[in-house]
Short mmCIF file of C-alpha atoms in Angstrom, two decimals:
data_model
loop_
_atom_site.label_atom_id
_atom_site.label_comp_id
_atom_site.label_asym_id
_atom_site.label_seq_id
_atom_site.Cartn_x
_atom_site.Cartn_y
_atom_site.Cartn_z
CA UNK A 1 127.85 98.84 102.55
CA UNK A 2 127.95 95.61 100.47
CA UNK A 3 126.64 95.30 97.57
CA UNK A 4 124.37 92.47 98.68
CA UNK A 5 123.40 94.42 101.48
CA UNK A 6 122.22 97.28 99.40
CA UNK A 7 120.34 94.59 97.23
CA UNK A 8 118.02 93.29 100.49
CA UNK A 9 117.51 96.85 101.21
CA UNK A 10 116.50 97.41 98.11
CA UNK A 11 113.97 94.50 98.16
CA UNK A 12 113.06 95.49 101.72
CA UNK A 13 111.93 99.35 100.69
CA UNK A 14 110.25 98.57 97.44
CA UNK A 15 108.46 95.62 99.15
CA UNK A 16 107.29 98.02 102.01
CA UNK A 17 106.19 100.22 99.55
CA UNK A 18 104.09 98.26 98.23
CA UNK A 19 102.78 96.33 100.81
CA UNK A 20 101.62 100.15 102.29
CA UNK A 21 99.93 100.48 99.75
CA UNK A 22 96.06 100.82 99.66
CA UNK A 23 95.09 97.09 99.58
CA UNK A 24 92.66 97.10 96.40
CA UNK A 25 93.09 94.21 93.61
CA UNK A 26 96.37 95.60 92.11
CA UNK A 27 97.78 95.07 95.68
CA UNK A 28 96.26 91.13 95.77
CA UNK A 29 97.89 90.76 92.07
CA UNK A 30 101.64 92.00 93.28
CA UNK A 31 100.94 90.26 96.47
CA UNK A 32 102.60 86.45 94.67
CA UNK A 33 104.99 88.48 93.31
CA UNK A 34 106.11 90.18 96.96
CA UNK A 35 105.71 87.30 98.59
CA UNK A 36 108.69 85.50 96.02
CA UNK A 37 111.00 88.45 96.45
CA UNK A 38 110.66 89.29 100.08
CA UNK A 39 109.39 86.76 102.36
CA UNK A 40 112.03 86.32 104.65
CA UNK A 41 111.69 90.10 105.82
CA UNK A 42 107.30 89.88 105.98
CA UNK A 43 106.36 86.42 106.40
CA UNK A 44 104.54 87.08 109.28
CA UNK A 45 102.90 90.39 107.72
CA UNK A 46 101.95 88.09 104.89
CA UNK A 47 100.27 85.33 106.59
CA UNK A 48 98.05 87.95 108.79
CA UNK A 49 96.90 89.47 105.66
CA UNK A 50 95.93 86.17 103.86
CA UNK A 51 94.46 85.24 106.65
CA UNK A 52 91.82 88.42 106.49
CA UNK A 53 90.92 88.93 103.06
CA UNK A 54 90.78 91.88 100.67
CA UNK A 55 87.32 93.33 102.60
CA UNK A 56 88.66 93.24 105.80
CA UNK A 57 92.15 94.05 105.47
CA UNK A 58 90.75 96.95 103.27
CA UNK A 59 88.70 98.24 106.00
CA UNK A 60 91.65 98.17 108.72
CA UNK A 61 93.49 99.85 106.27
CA UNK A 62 90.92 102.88 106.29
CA UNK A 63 90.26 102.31 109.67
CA UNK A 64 94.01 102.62 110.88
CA UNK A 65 95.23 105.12 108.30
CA UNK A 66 92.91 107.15 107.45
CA UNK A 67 90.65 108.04 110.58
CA UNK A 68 93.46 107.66 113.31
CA UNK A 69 95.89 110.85 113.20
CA UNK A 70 98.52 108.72 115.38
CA UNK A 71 98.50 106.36 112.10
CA UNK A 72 99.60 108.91 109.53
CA UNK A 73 101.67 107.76 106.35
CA UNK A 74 102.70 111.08 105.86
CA UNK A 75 105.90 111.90 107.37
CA UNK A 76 106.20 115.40 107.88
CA UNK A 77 103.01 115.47 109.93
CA UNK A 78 104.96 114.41 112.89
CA UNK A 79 107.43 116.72 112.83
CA UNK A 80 105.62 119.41 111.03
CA UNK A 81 101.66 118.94 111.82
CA UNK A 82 99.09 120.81 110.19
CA UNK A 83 100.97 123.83 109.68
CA UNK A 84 102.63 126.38 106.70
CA UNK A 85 105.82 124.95 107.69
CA UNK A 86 104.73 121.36 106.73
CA UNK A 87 104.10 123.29 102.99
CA UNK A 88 107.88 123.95 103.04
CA UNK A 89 109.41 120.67 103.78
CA UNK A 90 107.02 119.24 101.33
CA UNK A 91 108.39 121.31 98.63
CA UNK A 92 111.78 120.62 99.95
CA UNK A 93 111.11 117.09 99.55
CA UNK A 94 109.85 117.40 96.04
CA UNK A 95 113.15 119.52 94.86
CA UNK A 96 115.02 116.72 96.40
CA UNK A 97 113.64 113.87 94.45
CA UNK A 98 113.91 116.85 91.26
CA UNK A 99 117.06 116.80 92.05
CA UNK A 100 117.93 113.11 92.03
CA UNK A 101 116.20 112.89 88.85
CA UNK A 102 112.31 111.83 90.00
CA UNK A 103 109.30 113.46 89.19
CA UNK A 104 106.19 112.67 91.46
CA UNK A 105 102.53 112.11 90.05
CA UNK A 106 100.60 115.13 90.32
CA UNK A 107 98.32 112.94 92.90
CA UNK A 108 101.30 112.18 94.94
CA UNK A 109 102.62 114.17 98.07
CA UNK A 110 106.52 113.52 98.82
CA UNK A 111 106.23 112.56 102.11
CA UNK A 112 103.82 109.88 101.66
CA UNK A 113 105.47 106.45 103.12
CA UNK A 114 105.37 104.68 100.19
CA UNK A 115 106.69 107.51 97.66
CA UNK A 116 109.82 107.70 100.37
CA UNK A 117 110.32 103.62 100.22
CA UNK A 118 110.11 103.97 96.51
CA UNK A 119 112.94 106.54 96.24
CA UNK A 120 114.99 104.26 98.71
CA UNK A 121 114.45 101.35 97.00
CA UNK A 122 115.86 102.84 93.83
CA UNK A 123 117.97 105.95 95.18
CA UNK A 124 121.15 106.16 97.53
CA UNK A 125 120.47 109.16 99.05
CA UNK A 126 117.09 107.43 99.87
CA UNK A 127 117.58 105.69 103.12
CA UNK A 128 119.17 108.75 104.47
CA UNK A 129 115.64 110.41 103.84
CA UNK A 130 113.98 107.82 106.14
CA UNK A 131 116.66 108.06 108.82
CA UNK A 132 115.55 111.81 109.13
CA UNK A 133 112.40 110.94 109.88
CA UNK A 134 113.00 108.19 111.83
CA UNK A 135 111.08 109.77 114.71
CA UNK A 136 107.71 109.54 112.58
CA UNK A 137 108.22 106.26 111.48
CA UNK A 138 109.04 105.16 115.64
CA UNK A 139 106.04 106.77 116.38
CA UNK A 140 103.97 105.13 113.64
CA UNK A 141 105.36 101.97 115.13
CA UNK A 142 104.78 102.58 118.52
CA UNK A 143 100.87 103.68 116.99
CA UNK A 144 100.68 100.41 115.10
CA UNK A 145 101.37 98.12 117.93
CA UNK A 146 99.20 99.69 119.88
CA UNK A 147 96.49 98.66 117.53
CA UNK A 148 97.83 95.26 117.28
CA UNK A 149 98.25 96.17 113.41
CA UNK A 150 99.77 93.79 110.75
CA UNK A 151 100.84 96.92 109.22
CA UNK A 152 103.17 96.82 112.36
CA UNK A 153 105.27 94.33 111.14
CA UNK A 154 105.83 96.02 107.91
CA UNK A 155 107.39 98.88 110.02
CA UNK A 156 108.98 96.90 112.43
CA UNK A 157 110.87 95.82 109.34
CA UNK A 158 111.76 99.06 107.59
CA UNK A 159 113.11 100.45 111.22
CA UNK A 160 115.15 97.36 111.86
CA UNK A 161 116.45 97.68 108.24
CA UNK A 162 117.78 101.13 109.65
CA UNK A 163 121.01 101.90 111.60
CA UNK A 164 120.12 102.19 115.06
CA UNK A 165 118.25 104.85 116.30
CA UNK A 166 120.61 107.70 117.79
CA UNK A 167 120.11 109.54 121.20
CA UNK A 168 119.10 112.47 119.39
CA UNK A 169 116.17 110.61 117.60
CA UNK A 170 115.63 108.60 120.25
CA UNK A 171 115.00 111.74 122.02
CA UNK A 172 113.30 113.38 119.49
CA UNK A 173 110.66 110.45 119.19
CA UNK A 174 109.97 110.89 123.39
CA UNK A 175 109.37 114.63 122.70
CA UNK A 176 106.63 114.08 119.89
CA UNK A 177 105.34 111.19 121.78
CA UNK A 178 104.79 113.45 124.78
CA UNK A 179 103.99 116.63 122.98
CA UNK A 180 102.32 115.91 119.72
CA UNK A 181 102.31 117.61 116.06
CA UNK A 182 103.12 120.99 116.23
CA UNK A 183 99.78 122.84 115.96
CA UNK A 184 99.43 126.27 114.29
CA UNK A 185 97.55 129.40 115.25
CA UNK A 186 96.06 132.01 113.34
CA UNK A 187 94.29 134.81 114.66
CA UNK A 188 95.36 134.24 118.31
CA UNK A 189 93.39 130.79 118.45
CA UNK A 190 93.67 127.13 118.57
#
């Protein structure tokens, strides 16, 4: 990889960070700043949100990530659900980012979208984290357009920014498409 190629990524992750970010007035203030640095790659997400407003873009965000389950920011829910098992690849996560030298918040979980753009944007090993879950963040996609979303072009743009897709995750998006989170039971019911 060039070293101007790592530099767009770069731009590309932090900006997506950000711009998944809950969009209260620290988001509006960085917005200038995003918009300088990374246009090219979300024009189009960046006119639809000017074009809204704080309240309303605010309330799609809630709308679309917090009340729709196919909408999740948080990785490991595809592949893991609402399980234990989700408990241990979040703690794999966080020894991971130990390991490379970051420290979450205590507020933050590791597989939150944004946390995983962050650690891209400023860590190698970071894109190969998003390529493993590639599957979540096809499905998020595919969730997002469905919607008609702006937040869909922000995706659009970190999965193009990606190598392509493999069989194997193409396949493995198709089978959590068709089948869903894993779901857990205790006791002998769902």
């Amino acid at each position: 990889m060039t070293a101007g190629r790592a530099v767009n990524l770069a731009v590309i992750w932090q900006a997506a960070a950000h711009l998944l970010a809950y969009p209260d007035e620290r988001f509006w203030r960085r917005l200038p700043l995003i918009k300088e640095a990374a246009e090219p790659h979300y024009g189009p997400f960046l006119s639809r949100v000017a074009a809204l407003g704080p309240g309303e873009l605010a309330a799609h965000y809630v709308e679309t990530f917090d009340l729709q389950r196919r909408c999740c920011l948080y990785l490991t829910y595809y592949t893991d659900g609402d399980t234990r098992r989700r408990g241990l690849s979040l703690a794999a996560l966080k020894a991971r980012y130990r390991t490379a030298g970051w420290e979450l918040m205590e507020d933050e979980l590791p597989d939150y979208l944004p946390v995983m753009l962050e650690f891209a944007a400023l860590d190698p090993s970071g894109q190969a984290l998003l390529e493993e879950h590639r599957a979540g963040l096809e499905l998020l996609l595919a969730a997002l357009a469905e919607r008609d979303s702006p937040y869909e072009l922000v995706i659009g743009t970190v999965c193009a920014a990606l190598p392509p897709a493999t069989a194997a995750q193409r396949e493995a998006v198709m089978k959590l498409a068709a089948g869903g989170p894993p779901a857990e039971t205790v006791g002998g019911y769902l």
